């Protein structure tokens, strides 16, 4: 692929493939090491810590002057030696599996194995350092002169992940707070999936006649979005294979062609009745595709399984997290989508780990985004929620 980010893609794809192997290794275990974060009681697993440490190591080894932002911190690892040992072990086990299966006569596989090996932490203490390197990242914001920053969500949809349902691994590259590259792995989602898609809509390798398993969706700003299998053939080997360019399916869509993806009745942070009423006001079936994780929702929009989503928080002081959206939003933008907040403002990723300059999301084809935004705002007014349209 001849793009400005060809080198980054050639490293990020093997890295996210290994991250997906880590997730599947943990998913197959009876004890996923699930604990609750002290700050918000949300779940975090061995896979979350291991993937964040691994991605930080492999990408910092490849791009040493870049900075990193990620969801997790290592506080729980430093007080739980058994959990830390499991995190360290699963990274090395998965790297060793890839290294031992690489074919010395296949230059592509050897090159991939070399990339993968860069992510091996040298010690358990380094695991903590790697997690904290991006766990504390971005607190001062990502201004226009902040350079290049990688943003990770190691497991988006942890609550569904532990149930063996849809989840995603998000890797984004920002420069001066602007999205330039997105690489997302969906280990349980086929690139051939059809709508409506739900959390329990799991696609396995034996469901696909070509032996494909999962998918990777990626995009480069100004150069389109692409999809390829996560793994191909037996053994879930790490391979570089042909990618399919995604059509700009959101171009020229009319209101009658809108299809929704949302999260219905699963999260306490959003105004469910407003989401439903605004969508149905447009004559669109609700919820359509119904997914917990934000990154799988952006993927659904990129793949054409939906082309609109609306999210209004219950309070004006509730903000989205950068790792749930950075990069993944670019996937939809590169197929003709437009994304603003509920106030109609562009999404600003320069403020830090929270998107504190924005309130909620309205995403739709560029041709009808203004219609969807108007429907959302009118719905909130009619429901007596005008306070949500006024900045605190």
mmCIF file of C-alpha atoms in Angstrom:
data_model
loop_
_atom_site.group_PDB
_atom_site.id
_atom_site.type_symbol
_atom_site.label_atom_id
_atom_site.label_comp_id
_atom_site.label_asym_id
_atom_site.label_seq_id
_atom_site.Cartn_x
_atom_site.Cartn_y
_atom_site.Cartn_z
ATOM 1 C CA UNK A 1 0.000 0.000 0.000
ATOM 2 C CA UNK A 2 1.589 3.251 -1.192
ATOM 3 C CA UNK A 3 0.667 5.793 1.472
ATOM 4 C CA UNK A 4 2.537 8.192 3.777
ATOM 5 C CA UNK A 5 2.072 5.644 6.602
ATOM 6 C CA UNK A 6 3.232 2.504 4.775
ATOM 7 C CA UNK A 7 6.004 1.829 7.307
ATOM 8 C CA UNK A 8 3.686 2.364 10.270
ATOM 9 C CA UNK A 9 1.103 0.007 8.746
ATOM 10 C CA UNK A 10 3.705 -2.693 8.106
ATOM 11 C CA UNK A 11 4.530 -2.647 11.822
ATOM 12 C CA UNK A 12 1.108 -1.933 13.301
ATOM 13 C CA UNK A 13 -0.614 -4.840 11.526
ATOM 14 C CA UNK A 14 1.707 -7.591 12.862
ATOM 15 C CA UNK A 15 1.609 -5.875 16.258
ATOM 16 C CA UNK A 16 -2.185 -5.872 16.394
ATOM 17 C CA UNK A 17 -2.271 -9.471 15.149
ATOM 18 C CA UNK A 18 -0.097 -10.512 18.096
ATOM 19 C CA UNK A 19 -2.285 -8.418 20.393
ATOM 20 C CA UNK A 20 -5.294 -10.322 19.063
ATOM 21 C CA UNK A 21 -3.549 -13.626 19.805
ATOM 22 C CA UNK A 22 -3.000 -12.439 23.371
ATOM 23 C CA UNK A 23 -6.698 -11.589 23.660
ATOM 24 C CA UNK A 24 -7.765 -14.977 22.327
ATOM 25 C CA UNK A 25 -5.320 -16.764 24.629
ATOM 26 C CA UNK A 26 -6.851 -14.987 27.626
ATOM 27 C CA UNK A 27 -10.374 -15.472 26.278
ATOM 28 C CA UNK A 28 -9.832 -19.239 26.183
ATOM 29 C CA UNK A 29 -8.730 -19.363 29.836
ATOM 30 C CA UNK A 30 -11.209 -20.057 32.618
ATOM 31 C CA UNK A 31 -9.721 -17.306 34.796
ATOM 32 C CA UNK A 32 -9.210 -14.093 32.848
ATOM 33 C CA UNK A 33 -7.728 -12.281 35.836
ATOM 34 C CA UNK A 34 -10.629 -9.840 35.848
ATOM 35 C CA UNK A 35 -10.480 -7.100 38.453
ATOM 36 C CA UNK A 36 -12.335 -3.814 38.920
ATOM 37 C CA UNK A 37 -10.642 -0.456 38.471
ATOM 38 C CA UNK A 38 -10.637 1.561 41.656
ATOM 39 C CA UNK A 39 -11.651 4.786 39.910
ATOM 40 C CA UNK A 40 -14.858 3.622 38.190
ATOM 41 C CA UNK A 41 -15.336 -0.093 39.004
ATOM 42 C CA UNK A 42 -15.134 -0.995 35.303
ATOM 43 C CA UNK A 43 -13.590 -4.399 34.505
ATOM 44 C CA UNK A 44 -10.012 -4.913 33.371
ATOM 45 C CA UNK A 45 -8.365 -8.236 32.503
ATOM 46 C CA UNK A 46 -4.973 -9.807 31.932
ATOM 47 C CA UNK A 47 -5.483 -9.080 28.228
ATOM 48 C CA UNK A 48 -5.953 -5.326 28.791
ATOM 49 C CA UNK A 49 -2.652 -5.016 30.645
ATOM 50 C CA UNK A 50 -0.726 -7.408 28.397
ATOM 51 C CA UNK A 51 -1.831 -5.801 25.138
ATOM 52 C CA UNK A 52 -1.122 -2.266 26.331
ATOM 53 C CA UNK A 53 2.364 -3.264 27.495
ATOM 54 C CA UNK A 54 3.048 -5.195 24.297
ATOM 55 C CA UNK A 55 1.870 -2.484 21.904
ATOM 56 C CA UNK A 56 3.856 0.164 23.772
ATOM 57 C CA UNK A 57 6.998 -1.955 23.597
ATOM 58 C CA UNK A 58 6.811 -2.907 19.924
ATOM 59 C CA UNK A 59 5.853 0.566 18.696
ATOM 60 C CA UNK A 60 8.257 2.474 20.952
ATOM 61 C CA UNK A 61 11.041 0.162 19.740
ATOM 62 C CA UNK A 62 10.115 1.016 16.164
ATOM 63 C CA UNK A 63 9.360 4.720 16.675
ATOM 64 C CA UNK A 64 11.400 5.830 19.700
ATOM 65 C CA UNK A 65 10.558 9.533 19.497
ATOM 66 C CA UNK A 66 6.778 9.008 19.531
ATOM 67 C CA UNK A 67 4.637 9.306 22.649
ATOM 68 C CA UNK A 68 1.834 7.033 23.889
ATOM 69 C CA UNK A 69 -1.615 7.255 25.440
ATOM 70 C CA UNK A 70 -3.546 4.250 26.726
ATOM 71 C CA UNK A 71 -6.426 3.381 29.004
ATOM 72 C CA UNK A 72 -4.726 1.384 31.759
ATOM 73 C CA UNK A 73 -2.292 2.126 34.579
ATOM 74 C CA UNK A 74 -0.054 -0.403 36.305
ATOM 75 C CA UNK A 75 -1.191 0.352 39.860
ATOM 76 C CA UNK A 76 -3.055 -2.958 40.197
ATOM 77 C CA UNK A 77 -0.129 -4.911 38.724
ATOM 78 C CA UNK A 78 2.316 -3.465 41.245
ATOM 79 C CA UNK A 79 0.170 -4.702 44.152
ATOM 80 C CA UNK A 80 -0.774 -8.073 42.651
ATOM 81 C CA UNK A 81 2.314 -10.205 41.863
ATOM 82 C CA UNK A 82 0.269 -13.130 40.531
ATOM 83 C CA UNK A 83 -1.584 -10.914 38.081
ATOM 84 C CA UNK A 84 1.672 -9.309 36.952
ATOM 85 C CA UNK A 85 3.235 -12.740 36.402
ATOM 86 C CA UNK A 86 0.290 -13.806 34.246
ATOM 87 C CA UNK A 87 0.565 -10.651 32.164
ATOM 88 C CA UNK A 88 4.296 -11.181 31.620
ATOM 89 C CA UNK A 89 3.835 -14.868 30.802
ATOM 90 C CA UNK A 90 1.024 -14.461 28.260
ATOM 91 C CA UNK A 91 3.004 -11.919 26.249
ATOM 92 C CA UNK A 92 6.024 -14.213 26.023
ATOM 93 C CA UNK A 93 3.952 -17.322 25.337
ATOM 94 C CA UNK A 94 2.240 -15.699 22.373
ATOM 95 C CA UNK A 95 5.476 -14.235 20.993
ATOM 96 C CA UNK A 96 7.172 -17.645 21.309
ATOM 97 C CA UNK A 97 4.303 -19.320 19.439
ATOM 98 C CA UNK A 98 4.700 -16.931 16.516
ATOM 99 C CA UNK A 99 8.497 -17.179 16.520
ATOM 100 C CA UNK A 100 8.461 -20.976 16.538
ATOM 101 C CA UNK A 101 5.912 -21.175 13.711
ATOM 102 C CA UNK A 102 7.626 -18.698 11.371
ATOM 103 C CA UNK A 103 8.968 -20.234 8.162
ATOM 104 C CA UNK A 104 12.638 -19.420 7.634
ATOM 105 C CA UNK A 105 12.071 -19.764 3.877
ATOM 106 C CA UNK A 106 9.290 -17.184 3.862
ATOM 107 C CA UNK A 107 10.747 -13.682 3.985
ATOM 108 C CA UNK A 108 7.390 -12.114 4.851
ATOM 109 C CA UNK A 109 6.831 -14.369 7.856
ATOM 110 C CA UNK A 110 10.390 -13.842 9.067
ATOM 111 C CA UNK A 111 9.939 -10.063 8.832
ATOM 112 C CA UNK A 112 6.667 -10.290 10.772
ATOM 113 C CA UNK A 113 8.297 -12.449 13.441
ATOM 114 C CA UNK A 114 11.048 -9.869 13.821
ATOM 115 C CA UNK A 115 8.497 -7.121 14.365
ATOM 116 C CA UNK A 116 6.624 -9.243 16.903
ATOM 117 C CA UNK A 117 9.786 -9.995 18.906
ATOM 118 C CA UNK A 118 10.344 -6.274 19.494
ATOM 119 C CA UNK A 119 7.367 -6.333 21.838
ATOM 120 C CA UNK A 120 8.842 -8.798 24.340
ATOM 121 C CA UNK A 121 9.258 -7.113 27.762
ATOM 122 C CA UNK A 122 12.591 -7.800 29.405
ATOM 123 C CA UNK A 123 11.210 -8.088 32.928
ATOM 124 C CA UNK A 124 8.039 -7.856 34.968
ATOM 125 C CA UNK A 125 9.093 -4.421 36.142
ATOM 126 C CA UNK A 126 9.353 -3.321 32.527
ATOM 127 C CA UNK A 127 5.771 -4.525 31.986
ATOM 128 C CA UNK A 128 4.671 -2.035 34.645
ATOM 129 C CA UNK A 129 6.809 0.706 33.146
ATOM 130 C CA UNK A 130 5.355 0.094 29.674
ATOM 131 C CA UNK A 131 1.763 0.164 30.911
ATOM 132 C CA UNK A 132 2.397 3.344 32.880
ATOM 133 C CA UNK A 133 4.259 4.968 29.997
ATOM 134 C CA UNK A 134 0.957 5.352 28.164
ATOM 135 C CA UNK A 135 -1.296 4.994 31.188
ATOM 136 C CA UNK A 136 -0.117 8.438 32.266
ATOM 137 C CA UNK A 137 0.166 9.793 28.731
ATOM 138 C CA UNK A 138 -1.733 12.722 27.290
ATOM 139 C CA UNK A 139 -2.632 14.429 30.551
ATOM 140 C CA UNK A 140 -1.316 17.729 29.291
ATOM 141 C CA UNK A 141 -3.219 17.455 26.032
ATOM 142 C CA UNK A 142 -2.124 16.845 22.445
ATOM 143 C CA UNK A 143 -1.577 20.304 21.029
ATOM 144 C CA UNK A 144 -0.653 21.202 17.468
ATOM 145 C CA UNK A 145 3.038 21.054 18.398
ATOM 146 C CA UNK A 146 2.833 17.841 20.460
ATOM 147 C CA UNK A 147 4.227 15.661 17.671
ATOM 148 C CA UNK A 148 3.215 12.063 17.039
ATOM 149 C CA UNK A 149 1.195 10.156 19.620
ATOM 150 C CA UNK A 150 -0.052 6.561 19.516
ATOM 151 C CA UNK A 151 -3.361 5.981 21.305
ATOM 152 C CA UNK A 152 -4.448 2.490 22.418
ATOM 153 C CA UNK A 153 -7.555 0.852 23.722
ATOM 154 C CA UNK A 154 -6.211 -2.653 24.407
ATOM 155 C CA UNK A 155 -9.675 -4.193 24.811
ATOM 156 C CA UNK A 156 -12.645 -2.044 23.889
ATOM 157 C CA UNK A 157 -15.725 -3.778 25.241
ATOM 158 C CA UNK A 158 -14.146 -5.606 28.191
ATOM 159 C CA UNK A 159 -17.583 -6.453 29.597
ATOM 160 C CA UNK A 160 -18.519 -8.261 26.384
ATOM 161 C CA UNK A 161 -14.999 -9.663 25.933
ATOM 162 C CA UNK A 162 -15.212 -11.671 29.158
ATOM 163 C CA UNK A 163 -18.471 -13.184 27.873
ATOM 164 C CA UNK A 164 -16.847 -14.210 24.590
ATOM 165 C CA UNK A 165 -18.757 -11.541 22.654
ATOM 166 C CA UNK A 166 -17.742 -8.701 20.342
ATOM 167 C CA UNK A 167 -14.730 -6.573 21.285
ATOM 168 C CA UNK A 168 -11.992 -4.657 19.485
ATOM 169 C CA UNK A 169 -8.359 -3.619 19.837
ATOM 170 C CA UNK A 170 -7.788 0.004 18.856
ATOM 171 C CA UNK A 171 -4.492 1.485 17.652
ATOM 172 C CA UNK A 172 -4.428 5.088 16.454
ATOM 173 C CA UNK A 173 -1.688 7.465 15.426
ATOM 174 C CA UNK A 174 -2.245 11.196 15.933
ATOM 175 C CA UNK A 175 -0.017 14.051 14.893
ATOM 176 C CA UNK A 176 -0.602 17.396 16.541
ATOM 177 C CA UNK A 177 -3.881 16.022 17.871
ATOM 178 C CA UNK A 178 -5.129 15.056 14.380
ATOM 179 C CA UNK A 179 -5.930 11.486 13.347
ATOM 180 C CA UNK A 180 -3.589 10.258 10.620
ATOM 181 C CA UNK A 181 -3.754 6.464 10.983
ATOM 182 C CA UNK A 182 -6.207 3.942 12.398
ATOM 183 C CA UNK A 183 -5.671 0.190 12.771
ATOM 184 C CA UNK A 184 -8.418 -1.804 14.510
ATOM 185 C CA UNK A 185 -8.629 -5.555 15.084
ATOM 186 C CA UNK A 186 -11.977 -7.278 15.651
ATOM 187 C CA UNK A 187 -11.075 -10.893 16.478
ATOM 188 C CA UNK A 188 -14.681 -12.159 16.480
ATOM 189 C CA UNK A 189 -16.049 -10.162 13.536
ATOM 190 C CA UNK A 190 -15.874 -11.378 9.941
ATOM 191 C CA UNK A 191 -15.246 -8.836 7.201
ATOM 192 C CA UNK A 192 -18.227 -10.523 5.511
ATOM 193 C CA UNK A 193 -20.609 -9.915 8.427
ATOM 194 C CA UNK A 194 -24.084 -8.578 7.700
ATOM 195 C CA UNK A 195 -26.376 -6.263 9.640
ATOM 196 C CA UNK A 196 -27.950 -6.113 12.106
ATOM 197 C CA UNK A 197 -24.940 -6.934 14.231
ATOM 198 C CA UNK A 198 -25.145 -7.582 17.982
ATOM 199 C CA UNK A 199 -22.691 -8.230 20.780
ATOM 200 C CA UNK A 200 -23.326 -11.979 20.578
ATOM 201 C CA UNK A 201 -22.916 -12.064 16.765
ATOM 202 C CA UNK A 202 -19.664 -14.023 16.861
ATOM 203 C CA UNK A 203 -18.052 -15.319 13.670
ATOM 204 C CA UNK A 204 -15.528 -18.168 13.953
ATOM 205 C CA UNK A 205 -12.968 -19.456 11.471
ATOM 206 C CA UNK A 206 -14.995 -22.612 10.858
ATOM 207 C CA UNK A 207 -17.927 -20.417 9.780
ATOM 208 C CA UNK A 208 -15.891 -19.116 6.829
ATOM 209 C CA UNK A 209 -15.226 -21.280 3.788
ATOM 210 C CA UNK A 210 -11.909 -19.495 3.200
ATOM 211 C CA UNK A 211 -10.676 -20.164 6.741
ATOM 212 C CA UNK A 212 -10.621 -16.472 7.588
ATOM 213 C CA UNK A 213 -10.896 -15.405 11.201
ATOM 214 C CA UNK A 214 -11.697 -11.920 12.461
ATOM 215 C CA UNK A 215 -10.825 -8.766 10.591
ATOM 216 C CA UNK A 216 -8.538 -5.764 10.618
ATOM 217 C CA UNK A 217 -9.955 -2.448 9.457
ATOM 218 C CA UNK A 218 -7.521 0.394 8.886
ATOM 219 C CA UNK A 219 -7.443 3.847 7.369
ATOM 220 C CA UNK A 220 -4.996 6.609 6.488
ATOM 221 C CA UNK A 221 -6.287 10.156 6.420
ATOM 222 C CA UNK A 222 -6.958 11.143 2.836
ATOM 223 C CA UNK A 223 -6.141 7.685 1.464
ATOM 224 C CA UNK A 224 -9.278 5.708 2.277
ATOM 225 C CA UNK A 225 -10.192 2.779 4.511
ATOM 226 C CA UNK A 226 -9.372 -0.895 4.033
ATOM 227 C CA UNK A 227 -10.295 -4.292 5.439
ATOM 228 C CA UNK A 228 -8.468 -7.613 5.535
ATOM 229 C CA UNK A 229 -8.778 -10.856 7.481
ATOM 230 C CA UNK A 230 -7.152 -10.834 10.905
ATOM 231 C CA UNK A 231 -5.935 -14.398 10.413
ATOM 232 C CA UNK A 232 -6.023 -16.675 7.367
ATOM 233 C CA UNK A 233 -5.896 -20.477 7.267
ATOM 234 C CA UNK A 234 -5.143 -23.000 9.954
ATOM 235 C CA UNK A 235 -3.283 -22.063 13.106
ATOM 236 C CA UNK A 236 -4.176 -18.374 13.075
ATOM 237 C CA UNK A 237 -0.803 -17.527 11.581
ATOM 238 C CA UNK A 238 0.433 -13.947 11.355
ATOM 239 C CA UNK A 239 0.487 -12.966 7.698
ATOM 240 C CA UNK A 240 0.473 -9.945 5.455
ATOM 241 C CA UNK A 241 -2.255 -10.459 2.873
ATOM 242 C CA UNK A 242 -4.232 -8.489 0.334
ATOM 243 C CA UNK A 243 -6.523 -5.792 1.701
ATOM 244 C CA UNK A 244 -9.824 -4.749 0.201
ATOM 245 C CA UNK A 245 -10.517 -1.052 -0.248
ATOM 246 C CA UNK A 246 -13.780 -0.050 1.417
ATOM 247 C CA UNK A 247 -16.207 1.827 -0.799
ATOM 248 C CA UNK A 248 -17.228 5.342 0.179
ATOM 249 C CA UNK A 249 -20.685 3.987 0.907
ATOM 250 C CA UNK A 250 -21.738 7.035 2.944
ATOM 251 C CA UNK A 251 -21.385 9.403 -0.004
ATOM 252 C CA UNK A 252 -24.698 10.775 -1.227
ATOM 253 C CA UNK A 253 -26.884 8.874 1.249
ATOM 254 C CA UNK A 254 -30.383 10.297 1.739
ATOM 255 C CA UNK A 255 -32.411 10.200 4.952
ATOM 256 C CA UNK A 256 -34.315 7.170 3.707
ATOM 257 C CA UNK A 257 -31.010 5.304 3.443
ATOM 258 C CA UNK A 258 -29.960 5.827 7.067
ATOM 259 C CA UNK A 259 -29.185 2.766 9.205
ATOM 260 C CA UNK A 260 -28.355 2.951 12.888
ATOM 261 C CA UNK A 261 -25.807 1.444 15.229
ATOM 262 C CA UNK A 262 -26.183 2.194 18.933
ATOM 263 C CA UNK A 263 -25.970 0.663 22.375
ATOM 264 C CA UNK A 264 -29.432 0.067 23.742
ATOM 265 C CA UNK A 265 -30.066 -0.264 27.459
ATOM 266 C CA UNK A 266 -26.550 -1.486 28.325
ATOM 267 C CA UNK A 267 -24.767 1.673 29.461
ATOM 268 C CA UNK A 268 -25.903 4.002 32.230
ATOM 269 C CA UNK A 269 -24.102 7.050 30.825
ATOM 270 C CA UNK A 270 -26.389 7.803 27.869
ATOM 271 C CA UNK A 271 -29.938 9.081 27.418
ATOM 272 C CA UNK A 272 -31.478 5.959 25.902
ATOM 273 C CA UNK A 273 -34.915 7.409 25.273
ATOM 274 C CA UNK A 274 -33.435 10.377 23.398
ATOM 275 C CA UNK A 275 -31.313 8.096 21.209
ATOM 276 C CA UNK A 276 -34.369 6.034 20.348
ATOM 277 C CA UNK A 277 -36.694 8.981 19.749
ATOM 278 C CA UNK A 278 -34.217 10.918 17.584
ATOM 279 C CA UNK A 279 -33.484 7.868 15.450
ATOM 280 C CA UNK A 280 -37.136 6.964 15.001
ATOM 281 C CA UNK A 281 -37.951 10.619 14.240
ATOM 282 C CA UNK A 282 -35.864 10.132 11.110
ATOM 283 C CA UNK A 283 -37.799 6.987 10.204
ATOM 284 C CA UNK A 284 -34.818 4.777 11.029
ATOM 285 C CA UNK A 285 -35.158 1.434 12.781
ATOM 286 C CA UNK A 286 -33.688 1.492 16.277
ATOM 287 C CA UNK A 287 -31.236 0.335 17.459
ATOM 288 C CA UNK A 288 -30.277 -1.469 14.246
ATOM 289 C CA UNK A 289 -26.848 -2.905 14.983
ATOM 290 C CA UNK A 290 -26.538 -2.986 18.781
ATOM 291 C CA UNK A 291 -22.992 -2.987 20.172
ATOM 292 C CA UNK A 292 -21.553 -2.165 23.578
ATOM 293 C CA UNK A 293 -18.049 -1.058 22.622
ATOM 294 C CA UNK A 294 -17.516 2.248 20.840
ATOM 295 C CA UNK A 295 -14.722 0.932 18.631
ATOM 296 C CA UNK A 296 -16.889 -1.921 17.242
ATOM 297 C CA UNK A 297 -19.553 0.704 16.527
ATOM 298 C CA UNK A 298 -17.098 2.784 14.486
ATOM 299 C CA UNK A 299 -16.043 -0.393 12.661
ATOM 300 C CA UNK A 300 -19.691 -1.209 11.898
ATOM 301 C CA UNK A 301 -20.025 2.271 10.381
ATOM 302 C CA UNK A 302 -16.888 1.799 8.279
ATOM 303 C CA UNK A 303 -17.993 -1.599 6.978
ATOM 304 C CA UNK A 304 -21.399 -0.272 5.967
ATOM 305 C CA UNK A 305 -23.319 -2.299 8.551
ATOM 306 C CA UNK A 306 -24.723 1.075 9.625
ATOM 307 C CA UNK A 307 -24.189 4.709 8.672
ATOM 308 C CA UNK A 308 -25.376 6.750 11.650
ATOM 309 C CA UNK A 309 -25.005 6.823 15.411
ATOM 310 C CA UNK A 310 -26.183 9.244 18.074
ATOM 311 C CA UNK A 311 -24.989 9.507 21.661
ATOM 312 C CA UNK A 312 -26.135 12.029 24.266
ATOM 313 C CA UNK A 313 -24.697 11.833 27.771
ATOM 314 C CA UNK A 314 -26.946 12.330 30.794
ATOM 315 C CA UNK A 315 -24.800 15.215 32.061
ATOM 316 C CA UNK A 316 -22.875 18.001 30.360
ATOM 317 C CA UNK A 317 -19.833 17.200 32.505
ATOM 318 C CA UNK A 318 -19.623 13.613 31.242
ATOM 319 C CA UNK A 319 -16.890 13.281 28.614
ATOM 320 C CA UNK A 320 -15.807 10.553 26.223
ATOM 321 C CA UNK A 321 -12.363 8.946 26.563
ATOM 322 C CA UNK A 322 -9.887 9.496 23.755
ATOM 323 C CA UNK A 323 -8.960 5.803 23.385
ATOM 324 C CA UNK A 324 -12.571 4.839 22.590
ATOM 325 C CA UNK A 325 -12.695 7.102 19.537
ATOM 326 C CA UNK A 326 -9.287 8.283 18.308
ATOM 327 C CA UNK A 327 -8.422 6.648 15.011
ATOM 328 C CA UNK A 328 -11.585 4.548 14.951
ATOM 329 C CA UNK A 329 -13.585 7.649 13.954
ATOM 330 C CA UNK A 330 -11.262 8.064 10.983
ATOM 331 C CA UNK A 331 -12.534 4.741 9.602
ATOM 332 C CA UNK A 332 -16.010 6.230 9.117
ATOM 333 C CA UNK A 333 -14.739 9.584 7.887
ATOM 334 C CA UNK A 334 -12.752 7.849 5.142
ATOM 335 C CA UNK A 335 -15.917 6.209 3.751
ATOM 336 C CA UNK A 336 -17.840 9.495 3.601
ATOM 337 C CA UNK A 337 -18.980 9.957 7.181
ATOM 338 C CA UNK A 338 -19.072 13.161 9.217
ATOM 339 C CA UNK A 339 -18.737 13.283 12.997
ATOM 340 C CA UNK A 340 -19.503 16.142 15.379
ATOM 341 C CA UNK A 341 -20.722 16.458 18.919
ATOM 342 C CA UNK A 342 -24.332 17.230 19.897
ATOM 343 C CA UNK A 343 -23.544 20.962 19.638
ATOM 344 C CA UNK A 344 -22.382 20.494 16.043
ATOM 345 C CA UNK A 345 -18.712 21.069 16.895
ATOM 346 C CA UNK A 346 -15.857 19.046 15.409
ATOM 347 C CA UNK A 347 -14.357 16.469 17.756
ATOM 348 C CA UNK A 348 -11.283 17.993 19.423
ATOM 349 C CA UNK A 349 -8.605 15.508 20.490
ATOM 350 C CA UNK A 350 -6.113 18.052 21.788
ATOM 351 C CA UNK A 351 -7.468 18.393 25.335
ATOM 352 C CA UNK A 352 -6.040 15.257 26.929
ATOM 353 C CA UNK A 353 -7.291 11.851 27.933
ATOM 354 C CA UNK A 354 -10.915 13.036 27.959
ATOM 355 C CA UNK A 355 -12.624 14.785 25.058
ATOM 356 C CA UNK A 356 -13.565 17.667 27.332
ATOM 357 C CA UNK A 357 -14.252 20.125 24.511
ATOM 358 C CA UNK A 358 -17.134 18.028 23.224
ATOM 359 C CA UNK A 359 -20.488 16.702 24.399
ATOM 360 C CA UNK A 360 -21.668 13.426 22.900
ATOM 361 C CA UNK A 361 -21.573 12.332 19.265
ATOM 362 C CA UNK A 362 -23.606 12.662 16.094
ATOM 363 C CA UNK A 363 -22.215 10.647 13.190
ATOM 364 C CA UNK A 364 -23.907 10.339 9.810
ATOM 365 C CA UNK A 365 -23.192 10.540 6.078
ATOM 366 C CA UNK A 366 -21.901 14.003 5.285
ATOM 367 C CA UNK A 367 -24.824 14.607 2.922
ATOM 368 C CA UNK A 368 -27.435 14.310 5.707
ATOM 369 C CA UNK A 369 -25.457 14.993 8.876
ATOM 370 C CA UNK A 370 -27.190 18.356 9.339
ATOM 371 C CA UNK A 371 -30.576 16.623 9.216
ATOM 372 C CA UNK A 372 -29.580 14.077 11.857
ATOM 373 C CA UNK A 373 -28.088 16.765 14.096
ATOM 374 C CA UNK A 374 -31.278 18.839 13.858
ATOM 375 C CA UNK A 375 -33.396 15.787 14.756
ATOM 376 C CA UNK A 376 -31.274 15.127 17.846
ATOM 377 C CA UNK A 377 -31.521 18.711 19.080
ATOM 378 C CA UNK A 378 -35.251 18.956 18.423
ATOM 379 C CA UNK A 379 -35.827 15.685 20.254
ATOM 380 C CA UNK A 380 -33.949 16.906 23.332
ATOM 381 C CA UNK A 381 -35.986 20.129 23.373
ATOM 382 C CA UNK A 382 -39.278 18.251 23.062
ATOM 383 C CA UNK A 383 -38.271 15.910 25.884
ATOM 384 C CA UNK A 384 -37.544 18.830 28.197
ATOM 385 C CA UNK A 385 -33.778 18.229 28.131
ATOM 386 C CA UNK A 386 -32.758 21.694 26.953
ATOM 387 C CA UNK A 387 -30.125 21.829 29.703
ATOM 388 C CA UNK A 388 -28.148 19.243 27.736
ATOM 389 C CA UNK A 389 -27.907 21.712 24.851
ATOM 390 C CA UNK A 390 -26.362 24.448 26.979
ATOM 391 C CA UNK A 391 -22.762 24.294 28.086
ATOM 392 C CA UNK A 392 -22.340 24.144 31.857
#
